[in-house]
Tab-separated table of C-alpha atoms in Angstrom:
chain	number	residue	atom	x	y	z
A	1	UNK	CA	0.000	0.000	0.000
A	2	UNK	CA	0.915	3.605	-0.696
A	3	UNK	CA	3.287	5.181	2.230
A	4	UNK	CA	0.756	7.728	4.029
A	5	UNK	CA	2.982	10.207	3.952
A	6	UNK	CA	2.000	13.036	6.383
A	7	UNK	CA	3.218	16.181	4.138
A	8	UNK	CA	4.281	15.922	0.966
A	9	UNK	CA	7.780	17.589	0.351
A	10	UNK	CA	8.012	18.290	-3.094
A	11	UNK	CA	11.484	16.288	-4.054
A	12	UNK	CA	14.299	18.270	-6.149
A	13	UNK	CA	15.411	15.209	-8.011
A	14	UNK	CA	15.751	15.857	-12.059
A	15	UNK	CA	13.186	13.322	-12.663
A	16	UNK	CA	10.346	14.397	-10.682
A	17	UNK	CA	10.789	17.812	-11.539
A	18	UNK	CA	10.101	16.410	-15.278
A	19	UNK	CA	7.168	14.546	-14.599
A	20	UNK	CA	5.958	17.612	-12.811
A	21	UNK	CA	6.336	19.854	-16.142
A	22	UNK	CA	4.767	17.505	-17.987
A	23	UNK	CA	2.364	17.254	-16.162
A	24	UNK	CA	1.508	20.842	-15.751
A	25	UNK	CA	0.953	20.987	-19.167
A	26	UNK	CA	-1.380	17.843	-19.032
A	27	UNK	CA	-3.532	19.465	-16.463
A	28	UNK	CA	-4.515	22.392	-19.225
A	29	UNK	CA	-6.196	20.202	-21.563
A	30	UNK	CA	-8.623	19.047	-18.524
A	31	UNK	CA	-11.477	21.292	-17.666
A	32	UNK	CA	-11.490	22.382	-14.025
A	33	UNK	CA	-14.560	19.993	-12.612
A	34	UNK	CA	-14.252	17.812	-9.694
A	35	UNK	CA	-15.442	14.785	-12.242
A	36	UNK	CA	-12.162	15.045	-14.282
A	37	UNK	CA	-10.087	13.644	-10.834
A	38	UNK	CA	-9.935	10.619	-11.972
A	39	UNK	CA	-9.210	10.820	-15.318
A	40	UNK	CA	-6.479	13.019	-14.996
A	41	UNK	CA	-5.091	10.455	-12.305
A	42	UNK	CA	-5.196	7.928	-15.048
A	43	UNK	CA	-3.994	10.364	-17.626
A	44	UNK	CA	-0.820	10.878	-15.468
A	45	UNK	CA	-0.506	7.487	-14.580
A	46	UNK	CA	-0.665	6.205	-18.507
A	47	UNK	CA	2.179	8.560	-19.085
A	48	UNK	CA	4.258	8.626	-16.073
A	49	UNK	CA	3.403	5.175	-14.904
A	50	UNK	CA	3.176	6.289	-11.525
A	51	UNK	CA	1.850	8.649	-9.737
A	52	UNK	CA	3.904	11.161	-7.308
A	53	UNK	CA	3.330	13.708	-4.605
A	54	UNK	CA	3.976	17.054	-6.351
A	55	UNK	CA	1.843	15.850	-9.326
A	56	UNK	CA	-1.146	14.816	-7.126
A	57	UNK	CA	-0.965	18.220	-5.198
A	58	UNK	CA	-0.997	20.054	-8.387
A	59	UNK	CA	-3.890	17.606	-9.310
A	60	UNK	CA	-5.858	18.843	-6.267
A	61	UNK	CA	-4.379	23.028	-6.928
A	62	UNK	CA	-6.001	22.456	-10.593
A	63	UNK	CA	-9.268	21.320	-9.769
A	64	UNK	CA	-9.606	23.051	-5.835
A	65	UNK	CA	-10.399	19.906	-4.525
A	66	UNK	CA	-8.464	19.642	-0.928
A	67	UNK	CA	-5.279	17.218	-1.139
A	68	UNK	CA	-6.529	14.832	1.051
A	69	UNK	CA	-9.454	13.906	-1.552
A	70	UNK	CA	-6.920	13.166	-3.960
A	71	UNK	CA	-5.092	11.126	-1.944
A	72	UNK	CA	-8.186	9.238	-0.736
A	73	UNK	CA	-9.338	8.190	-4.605
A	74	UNK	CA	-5.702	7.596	-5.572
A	75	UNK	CA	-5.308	4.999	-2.830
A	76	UNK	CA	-9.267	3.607	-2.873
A	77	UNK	CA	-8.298	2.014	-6.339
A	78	UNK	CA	-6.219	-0.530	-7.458
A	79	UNK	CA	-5.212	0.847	-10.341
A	80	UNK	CA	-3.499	3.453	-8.991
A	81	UNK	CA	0.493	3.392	-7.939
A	82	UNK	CA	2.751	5.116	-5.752
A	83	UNK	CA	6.170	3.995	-6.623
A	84	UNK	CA	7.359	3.820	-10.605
A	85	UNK	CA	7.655	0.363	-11.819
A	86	UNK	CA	10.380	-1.899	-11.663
A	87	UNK	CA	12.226	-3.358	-14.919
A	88	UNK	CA	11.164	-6.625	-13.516
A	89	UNK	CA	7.317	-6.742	-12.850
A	90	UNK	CA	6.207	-9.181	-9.968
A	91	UNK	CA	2.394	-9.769	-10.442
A	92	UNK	CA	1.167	-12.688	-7.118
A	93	UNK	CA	-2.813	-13.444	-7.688
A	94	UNK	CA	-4.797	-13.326	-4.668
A	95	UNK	CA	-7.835	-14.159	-6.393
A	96	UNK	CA	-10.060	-16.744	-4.528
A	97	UNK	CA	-8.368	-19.685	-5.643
A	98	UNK	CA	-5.000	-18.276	-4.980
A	99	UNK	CA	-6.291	-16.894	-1.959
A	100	UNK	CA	-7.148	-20.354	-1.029
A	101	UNK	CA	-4.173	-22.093	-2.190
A	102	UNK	CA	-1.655	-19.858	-0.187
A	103	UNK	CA	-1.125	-17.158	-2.472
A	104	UNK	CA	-0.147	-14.735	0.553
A	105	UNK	CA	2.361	-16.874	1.666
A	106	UNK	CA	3.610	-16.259	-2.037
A	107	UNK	CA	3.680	-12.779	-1.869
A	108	UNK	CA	5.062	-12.642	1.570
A	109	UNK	CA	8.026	-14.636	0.010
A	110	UNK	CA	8.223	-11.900	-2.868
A	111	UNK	CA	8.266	-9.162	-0.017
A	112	UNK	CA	10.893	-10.871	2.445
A	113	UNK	CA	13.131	-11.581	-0.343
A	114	UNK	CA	13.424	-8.208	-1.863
A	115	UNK	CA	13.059	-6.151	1.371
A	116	UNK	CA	9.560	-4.461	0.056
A	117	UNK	CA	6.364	-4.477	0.439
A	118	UNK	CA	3.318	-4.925	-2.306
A	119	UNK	CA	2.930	-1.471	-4.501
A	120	UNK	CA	6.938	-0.850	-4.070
A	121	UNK	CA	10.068	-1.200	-6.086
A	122	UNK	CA	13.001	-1.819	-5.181
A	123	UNK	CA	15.646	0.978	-4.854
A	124	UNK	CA	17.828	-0.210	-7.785
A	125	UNK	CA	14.707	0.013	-10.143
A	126	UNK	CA	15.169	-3.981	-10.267
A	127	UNK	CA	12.129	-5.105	-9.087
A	128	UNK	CA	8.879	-4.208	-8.179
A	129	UNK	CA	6.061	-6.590	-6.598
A	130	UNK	CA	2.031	-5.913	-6.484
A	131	UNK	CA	-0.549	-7.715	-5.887
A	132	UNK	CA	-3.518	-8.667	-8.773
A	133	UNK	CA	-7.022	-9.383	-8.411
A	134	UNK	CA	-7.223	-12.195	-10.894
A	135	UNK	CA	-5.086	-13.327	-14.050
A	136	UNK	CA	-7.876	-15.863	-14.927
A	137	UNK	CA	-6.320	-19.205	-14.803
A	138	UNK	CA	-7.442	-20.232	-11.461
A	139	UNK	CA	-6.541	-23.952	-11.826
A	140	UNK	CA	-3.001	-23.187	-12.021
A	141	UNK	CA	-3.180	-21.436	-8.357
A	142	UNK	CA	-1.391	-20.087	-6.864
A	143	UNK	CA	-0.177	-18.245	-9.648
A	144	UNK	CA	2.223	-15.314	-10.426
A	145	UNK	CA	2.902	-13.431	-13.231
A	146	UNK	CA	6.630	-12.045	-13.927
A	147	UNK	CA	7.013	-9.930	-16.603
A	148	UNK	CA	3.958	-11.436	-18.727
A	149	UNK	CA	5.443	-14.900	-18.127
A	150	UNK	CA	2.342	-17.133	-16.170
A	151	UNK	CA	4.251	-18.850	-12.916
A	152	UNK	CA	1.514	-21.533	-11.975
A	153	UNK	CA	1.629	-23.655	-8.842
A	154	UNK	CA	3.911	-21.869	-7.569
A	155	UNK	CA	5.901	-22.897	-4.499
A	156	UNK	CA	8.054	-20.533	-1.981
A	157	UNK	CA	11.187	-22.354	-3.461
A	158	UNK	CA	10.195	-21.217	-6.783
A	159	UNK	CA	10.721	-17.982	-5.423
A	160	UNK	CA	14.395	-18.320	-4.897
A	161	UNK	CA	14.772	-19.968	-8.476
A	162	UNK	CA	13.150	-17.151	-10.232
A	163	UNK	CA	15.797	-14.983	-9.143
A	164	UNK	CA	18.632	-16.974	-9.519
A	165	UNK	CA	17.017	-17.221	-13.248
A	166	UNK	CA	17.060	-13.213	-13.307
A	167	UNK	CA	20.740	-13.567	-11.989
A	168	UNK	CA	21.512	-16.161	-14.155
A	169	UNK	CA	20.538	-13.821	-17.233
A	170	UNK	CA	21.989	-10.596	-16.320
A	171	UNK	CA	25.652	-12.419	-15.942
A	172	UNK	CA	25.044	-13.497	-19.421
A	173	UNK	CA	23.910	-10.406	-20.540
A	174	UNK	CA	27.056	-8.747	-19.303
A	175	UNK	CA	29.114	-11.372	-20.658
A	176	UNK	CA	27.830	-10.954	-24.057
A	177	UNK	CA	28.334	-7.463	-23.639
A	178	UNK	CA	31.973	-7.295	-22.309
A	179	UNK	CA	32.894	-10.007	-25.427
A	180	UNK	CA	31.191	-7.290	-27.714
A	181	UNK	CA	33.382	-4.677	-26.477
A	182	UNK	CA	36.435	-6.700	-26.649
A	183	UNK	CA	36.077	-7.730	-30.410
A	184	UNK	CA	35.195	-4.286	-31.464
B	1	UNK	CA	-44.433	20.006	15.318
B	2	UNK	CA	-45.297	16.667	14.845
B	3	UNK	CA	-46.565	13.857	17.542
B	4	UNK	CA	-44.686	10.394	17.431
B	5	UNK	CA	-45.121	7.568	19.858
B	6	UNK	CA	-41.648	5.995	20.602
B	7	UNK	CA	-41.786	2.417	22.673
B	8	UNK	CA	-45.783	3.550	23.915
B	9	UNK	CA	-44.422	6.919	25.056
B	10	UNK	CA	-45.913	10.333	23.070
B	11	UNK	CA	-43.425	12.693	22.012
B	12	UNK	CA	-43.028	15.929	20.231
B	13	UNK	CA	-40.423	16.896	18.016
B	14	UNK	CA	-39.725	19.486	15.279
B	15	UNK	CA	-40.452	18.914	11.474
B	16	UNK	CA	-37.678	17.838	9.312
B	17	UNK	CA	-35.768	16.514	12.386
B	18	UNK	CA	-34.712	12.750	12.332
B	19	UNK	CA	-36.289	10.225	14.617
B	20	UNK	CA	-32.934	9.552	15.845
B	21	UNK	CA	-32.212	13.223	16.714
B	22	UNK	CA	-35.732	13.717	18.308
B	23	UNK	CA	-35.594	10.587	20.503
B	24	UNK	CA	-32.131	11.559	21.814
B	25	UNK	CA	-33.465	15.178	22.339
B	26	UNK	CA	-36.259	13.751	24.378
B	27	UNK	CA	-34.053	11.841	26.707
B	28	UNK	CA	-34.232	8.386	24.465
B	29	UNK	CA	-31.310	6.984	24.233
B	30	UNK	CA	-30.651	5.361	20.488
B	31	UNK	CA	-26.986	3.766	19.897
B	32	UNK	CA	-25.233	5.747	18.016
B	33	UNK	CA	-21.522	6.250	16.185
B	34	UNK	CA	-21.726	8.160	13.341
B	35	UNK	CA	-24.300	10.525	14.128
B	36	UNK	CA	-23.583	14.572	13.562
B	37	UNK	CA	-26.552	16.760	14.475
B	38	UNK	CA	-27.710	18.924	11.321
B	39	UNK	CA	-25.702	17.074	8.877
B	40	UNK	CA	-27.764	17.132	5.451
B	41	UNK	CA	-27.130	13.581	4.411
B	42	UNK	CA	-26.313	10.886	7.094
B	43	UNK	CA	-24.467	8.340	6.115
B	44	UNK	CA	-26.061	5.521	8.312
B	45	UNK	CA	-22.555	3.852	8.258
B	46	UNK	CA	-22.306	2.730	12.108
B	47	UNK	CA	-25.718	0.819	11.693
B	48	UNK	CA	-26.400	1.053	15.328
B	49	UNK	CA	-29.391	3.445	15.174
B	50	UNK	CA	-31.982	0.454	14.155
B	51	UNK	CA	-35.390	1.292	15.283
B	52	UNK	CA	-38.719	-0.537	13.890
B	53	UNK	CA	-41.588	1.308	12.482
B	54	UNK	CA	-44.744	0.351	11.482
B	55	UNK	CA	-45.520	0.581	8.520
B	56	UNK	CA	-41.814	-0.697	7.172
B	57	UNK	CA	-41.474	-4.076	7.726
B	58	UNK	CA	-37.465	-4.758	8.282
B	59	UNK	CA	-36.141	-2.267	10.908
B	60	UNK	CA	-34.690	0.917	9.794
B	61	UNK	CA	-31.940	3.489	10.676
B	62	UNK	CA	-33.392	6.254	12.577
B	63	UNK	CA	-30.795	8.990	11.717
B	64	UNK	CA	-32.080	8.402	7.722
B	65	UNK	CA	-35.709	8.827	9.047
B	66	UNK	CA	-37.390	11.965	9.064
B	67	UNK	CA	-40.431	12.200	11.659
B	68	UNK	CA	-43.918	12.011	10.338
B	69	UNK	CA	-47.045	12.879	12.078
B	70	UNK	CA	-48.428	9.439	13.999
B	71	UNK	CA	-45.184	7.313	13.341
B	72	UNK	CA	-45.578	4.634	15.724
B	73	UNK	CA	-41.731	3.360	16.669
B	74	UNK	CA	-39.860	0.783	18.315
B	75	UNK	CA	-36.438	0.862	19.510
B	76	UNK	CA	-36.217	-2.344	21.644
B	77	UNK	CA	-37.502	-5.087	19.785
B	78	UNK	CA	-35.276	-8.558	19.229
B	79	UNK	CA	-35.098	-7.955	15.630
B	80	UNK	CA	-33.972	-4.566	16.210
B	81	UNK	CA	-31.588	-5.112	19.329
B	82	UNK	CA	-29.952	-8.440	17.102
B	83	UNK	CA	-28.811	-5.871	14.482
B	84	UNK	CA	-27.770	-3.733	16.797
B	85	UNK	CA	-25.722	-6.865	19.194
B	86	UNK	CA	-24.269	-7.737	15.726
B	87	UNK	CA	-23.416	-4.462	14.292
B	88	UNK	CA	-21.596	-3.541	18.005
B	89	UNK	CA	-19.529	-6.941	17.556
B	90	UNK	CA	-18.506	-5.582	14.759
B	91	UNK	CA	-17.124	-2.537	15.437
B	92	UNK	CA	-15.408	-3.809	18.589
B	93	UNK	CA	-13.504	-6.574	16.524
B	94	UNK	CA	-11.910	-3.022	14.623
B	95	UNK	CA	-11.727	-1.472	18.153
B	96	UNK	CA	-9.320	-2.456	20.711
B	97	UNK	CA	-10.476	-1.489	23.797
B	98	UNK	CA	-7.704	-0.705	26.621
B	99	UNK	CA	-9.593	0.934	29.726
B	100	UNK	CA	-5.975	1.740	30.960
B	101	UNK	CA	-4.428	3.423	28.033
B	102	UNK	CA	-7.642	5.123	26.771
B	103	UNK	CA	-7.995	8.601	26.497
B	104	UNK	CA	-11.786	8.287	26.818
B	105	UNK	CA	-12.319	8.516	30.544
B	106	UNK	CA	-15.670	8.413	31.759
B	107	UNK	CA	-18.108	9.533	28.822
B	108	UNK	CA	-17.269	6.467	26.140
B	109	UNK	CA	-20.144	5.968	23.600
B	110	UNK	CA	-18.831	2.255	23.247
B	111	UNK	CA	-19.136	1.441	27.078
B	112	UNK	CA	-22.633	3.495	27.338
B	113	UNK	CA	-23.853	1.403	23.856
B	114	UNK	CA	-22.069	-2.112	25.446
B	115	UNK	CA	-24.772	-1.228	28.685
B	116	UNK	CA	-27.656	-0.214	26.677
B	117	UNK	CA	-27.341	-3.648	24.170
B	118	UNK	CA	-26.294	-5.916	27.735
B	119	UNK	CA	-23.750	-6.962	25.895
B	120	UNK	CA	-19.558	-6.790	26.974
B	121	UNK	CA	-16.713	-4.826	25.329
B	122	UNK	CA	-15.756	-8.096	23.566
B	123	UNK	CA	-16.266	-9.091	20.323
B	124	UNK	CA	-17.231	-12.639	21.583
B	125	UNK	CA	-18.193	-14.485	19.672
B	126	UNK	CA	-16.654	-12.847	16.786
B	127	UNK	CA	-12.319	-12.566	16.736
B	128	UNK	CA	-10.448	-9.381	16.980
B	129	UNK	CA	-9.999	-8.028	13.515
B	130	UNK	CA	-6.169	-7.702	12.635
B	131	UNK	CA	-5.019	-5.474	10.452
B	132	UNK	CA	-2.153	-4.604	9.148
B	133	UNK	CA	-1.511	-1.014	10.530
B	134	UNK	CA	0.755	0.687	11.891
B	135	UNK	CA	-0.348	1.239	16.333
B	136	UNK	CA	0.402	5.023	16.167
B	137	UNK	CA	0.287	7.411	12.981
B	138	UNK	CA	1.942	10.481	13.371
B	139	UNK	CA	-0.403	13.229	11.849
B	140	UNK	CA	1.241	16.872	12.792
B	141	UNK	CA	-1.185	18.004	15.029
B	142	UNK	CA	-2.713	15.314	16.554
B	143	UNK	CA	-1.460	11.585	16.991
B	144	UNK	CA	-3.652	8.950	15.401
B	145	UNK	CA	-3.813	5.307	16.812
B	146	UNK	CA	-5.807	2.993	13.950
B	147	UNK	CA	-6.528	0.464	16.205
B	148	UNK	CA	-9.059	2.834	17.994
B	149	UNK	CA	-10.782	3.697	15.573
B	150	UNK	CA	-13.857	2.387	14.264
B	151	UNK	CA	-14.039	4.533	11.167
B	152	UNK	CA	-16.957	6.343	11.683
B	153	UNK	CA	-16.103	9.385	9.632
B	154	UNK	CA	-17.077	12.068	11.834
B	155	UNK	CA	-13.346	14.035	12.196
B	156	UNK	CA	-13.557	13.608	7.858
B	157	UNK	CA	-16.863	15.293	7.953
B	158	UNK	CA	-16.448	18.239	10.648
B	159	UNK	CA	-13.195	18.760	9.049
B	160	UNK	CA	-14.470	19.314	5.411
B	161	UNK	CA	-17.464	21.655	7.330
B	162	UNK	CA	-15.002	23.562	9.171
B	163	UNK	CA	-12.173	23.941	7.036
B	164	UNK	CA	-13.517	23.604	3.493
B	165	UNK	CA	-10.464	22.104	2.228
B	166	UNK	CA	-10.614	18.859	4.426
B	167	UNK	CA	-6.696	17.615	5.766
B	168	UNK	CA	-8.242	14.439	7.226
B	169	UNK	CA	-9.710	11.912	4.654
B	170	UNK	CA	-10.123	8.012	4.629
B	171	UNK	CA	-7.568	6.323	2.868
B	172	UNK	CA	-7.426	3.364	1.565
B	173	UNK	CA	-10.149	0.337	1.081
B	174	UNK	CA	-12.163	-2.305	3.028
B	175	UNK	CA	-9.730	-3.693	6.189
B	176	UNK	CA	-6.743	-1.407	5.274
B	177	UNK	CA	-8.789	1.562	5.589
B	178	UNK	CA	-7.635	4.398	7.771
B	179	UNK	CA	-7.421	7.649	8.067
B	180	UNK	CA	-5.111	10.270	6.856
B	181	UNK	CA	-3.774	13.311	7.114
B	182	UNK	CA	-2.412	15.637	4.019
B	183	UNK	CA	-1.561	18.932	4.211
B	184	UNK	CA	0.338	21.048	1.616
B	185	UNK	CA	2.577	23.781	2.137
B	186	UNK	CA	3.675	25.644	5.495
B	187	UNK	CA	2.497	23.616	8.664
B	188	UNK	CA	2.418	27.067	10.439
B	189	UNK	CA	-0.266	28.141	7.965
B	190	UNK	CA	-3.072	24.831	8.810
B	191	UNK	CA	-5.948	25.365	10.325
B	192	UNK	CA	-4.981	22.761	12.675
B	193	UNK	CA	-3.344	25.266	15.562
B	194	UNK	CA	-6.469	26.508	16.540
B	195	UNK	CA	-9.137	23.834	15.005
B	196	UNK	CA	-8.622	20.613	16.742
B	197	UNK	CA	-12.312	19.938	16.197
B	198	UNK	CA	-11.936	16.349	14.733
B	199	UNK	CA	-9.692	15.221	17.965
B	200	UNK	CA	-13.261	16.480	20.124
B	201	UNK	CA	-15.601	14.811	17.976
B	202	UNK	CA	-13.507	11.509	17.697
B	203	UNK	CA	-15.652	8.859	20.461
B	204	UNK	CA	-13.410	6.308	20.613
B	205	UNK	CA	-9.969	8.319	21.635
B	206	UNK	CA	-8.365	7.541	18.089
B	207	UNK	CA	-7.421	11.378	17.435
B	208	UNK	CA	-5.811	12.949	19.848
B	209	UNK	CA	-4.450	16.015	20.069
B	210	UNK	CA	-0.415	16.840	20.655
B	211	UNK	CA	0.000	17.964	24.026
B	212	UNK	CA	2.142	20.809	22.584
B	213	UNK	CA	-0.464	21.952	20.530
B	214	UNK	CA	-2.930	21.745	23.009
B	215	UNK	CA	-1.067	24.690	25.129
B	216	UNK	CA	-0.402	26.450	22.063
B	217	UNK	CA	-3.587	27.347	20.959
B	218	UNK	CA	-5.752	26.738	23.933
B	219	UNK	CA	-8.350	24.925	23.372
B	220	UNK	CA	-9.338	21.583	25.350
B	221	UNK	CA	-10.361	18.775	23.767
């Protein structure tokens, strides 16, 4: 869940500051009604993939709805996220089935292993680990889905080998890359 | 004025008032939670108020009822008082209740309700609800202990009245809901230093105000 921050202190990194100009000039093309809050979430969120503090306060500035509200809509829904994505994407199912089958224990793997809770990424940008409603193939339960790859009866060793797999790859990746350089 | 009869008794109360406000003004106590005198649309969330009327054939909430000439109303029948037993379990699963620790001495709605409905501070049968929050939420002003609180949405509400711009809001859905505090800008410039009115309105002792602030501004809660 989104860190209920108390105040939100607008953050001086290069990044945010350019989400924040884009998004300034996003928040022009939407009329000023209370009706367009969620939208303009969304329209943010499709762009930026995430949504921050400065860019839901100037949500709230542009439409003179109190911060608060904004903050309450943004963290009623799902849909919704707090933290930009990681370049690996950690989808557990806690559907019924999974539900059923254990799929928290799952997820609290996930969590324990990469020091984060569900909505988060990890500092490095590596990973990031939410939880999904349903991916629809509730006989494979528990399930997870890692970067659009299905993970079906999936046990908490599984956990460990999907990220010596991820480990596995990015020495080869490297590999490759350091031969490249060499031959050139 | 309009004439009701409430549990055989007569009573008189104003047009446009709720049954629940006119029993309570005429010394009949209804359980209540989430109750706020004069607010335009109640939201009926604690769904203690039950009352039967004839006429209606399940029980109703009074606070959504507006009083009618010749209403004939009950407020102790088993149907009513098994909603209200239930509902009460409820809240008390969300609510941990710690005589010693609470800031609630003396006037708690909860203990008043438990002795209207017979029933104990326990949610026995039910468990304790538990949820994954934090025990104390630092909000600024006023300190904010989840495990209190039984979401009734009162400090939301007087907030938004008082303020316009509300800082508290719920946050969050079903179990993990709480709520929250955002501000933006200078601290020094919220409303907060001489509001305080959600920490007096809270009943069950979840918002409480800073003692710092407290002297600053001077008012009790």
């Amino acid at each position: 869940m989104a860190e209920l921050v108390c105040m939100t202190v607008f953050e001086s990194d290069p990044e945010e500051r350019a989400v924040l100009e884009n998004v300034a000039a996003m928040l022009e093309e939407f009329e000023k009604q209370r009706g367009n809050l969620i939208p303009i979430l969304q329209a943010i969120q499709d762009k930026h993939s995430y949504l921050c503090g400065g860019a839901m306060e100037m949500v709230a500035n542009h439409l003179d709805v109190a911060l608060g509200e904004v903050y309450g809509v943004a963290t009623f829904y799902n849909q919704f996220r707090f933290h930009p994505p990681g370049r690996h994407q950690i989808k557990v199912c806690l559907g019924t089935a999974c539900h059923v089958a254990g799929g928290d224990i799952i997820l609290e793997n996930f969590e324990r292993k990469l020091g984060i809770k569900d909505g988060e990424t990890t500092p490095d940008r590596e990973y990031s680990v939410e939880r999904v409603a349903c991916v629809g193939c509730c006989a494979l339960a528990p399930v997870a889905v890692i970067n659009d790859t299905v993970e079906g009866h999936i046990k908490p060793s599984r956990v460990e080998g999907i990220f010596v797999q991820f480990q596995v790859e990015r020495e080869r990746e490297e590999r490759e890359e350091a031969e490249r350089e060499s031959s050139e | 004025m309009v004439k009701l009869i409430v549990d055989g008794k007569e009573i008189k109360a104003d047009e446009g008032r709720s049954v629940l406000q006119s029993c309570i003004e005429n010394g009949m106590f209804i359980p209540n939670m989430c109750f706020i005198k004069k607010r335009q649309h109640p939201p009926a969330s604690c769904r203690l108020c039950f009352v039967e009327i004839d006429g209606f054939d399940p029980p109703v909430t009074s606070c959504t009822e507006e009083v009618r000439e010749g209403l004939v109303i009950r407020t102790d029948t088993a149907a009513v008082r098994r909603l209200q037993r239930t509902a009460f379990k409820l809240l008390m699963s969300a609510h941990h209740c710690e005589p010693k620790h609470c800031p609630v001495k003396g006037n708690c709605q909860l203990i008043r309700i438990a002795k209207h409905l017979n029933v104990g501070l326990t949610p026995k049968p039910l468990e304790l609800l538990e949820r994954d929050v934090e025990e104390e939420v630092d909000f600024a002003f006023f300190t904010y202990y989840p495990f209190r609180c039984v979401l009734c949405g009162k400090c939301v509400y007087i907030c938004r009245q008082i303020n316009g711009h509300n800082l508290l809001t719920f946050a969050n859905r079903g179990f993990d809901t709480v709520i929250a505090f955002f501000g933006s800008g200078d601290p020094a410039r919220f409303p907060c230093h001489r509001c305080g009115a959600c920490a007096s309105i809270c009943p069950t002792g979840a918002l409480v105000r800073k003692p710092e602030c407290k002297r600053a501004s001077g008012v009790t809660p």
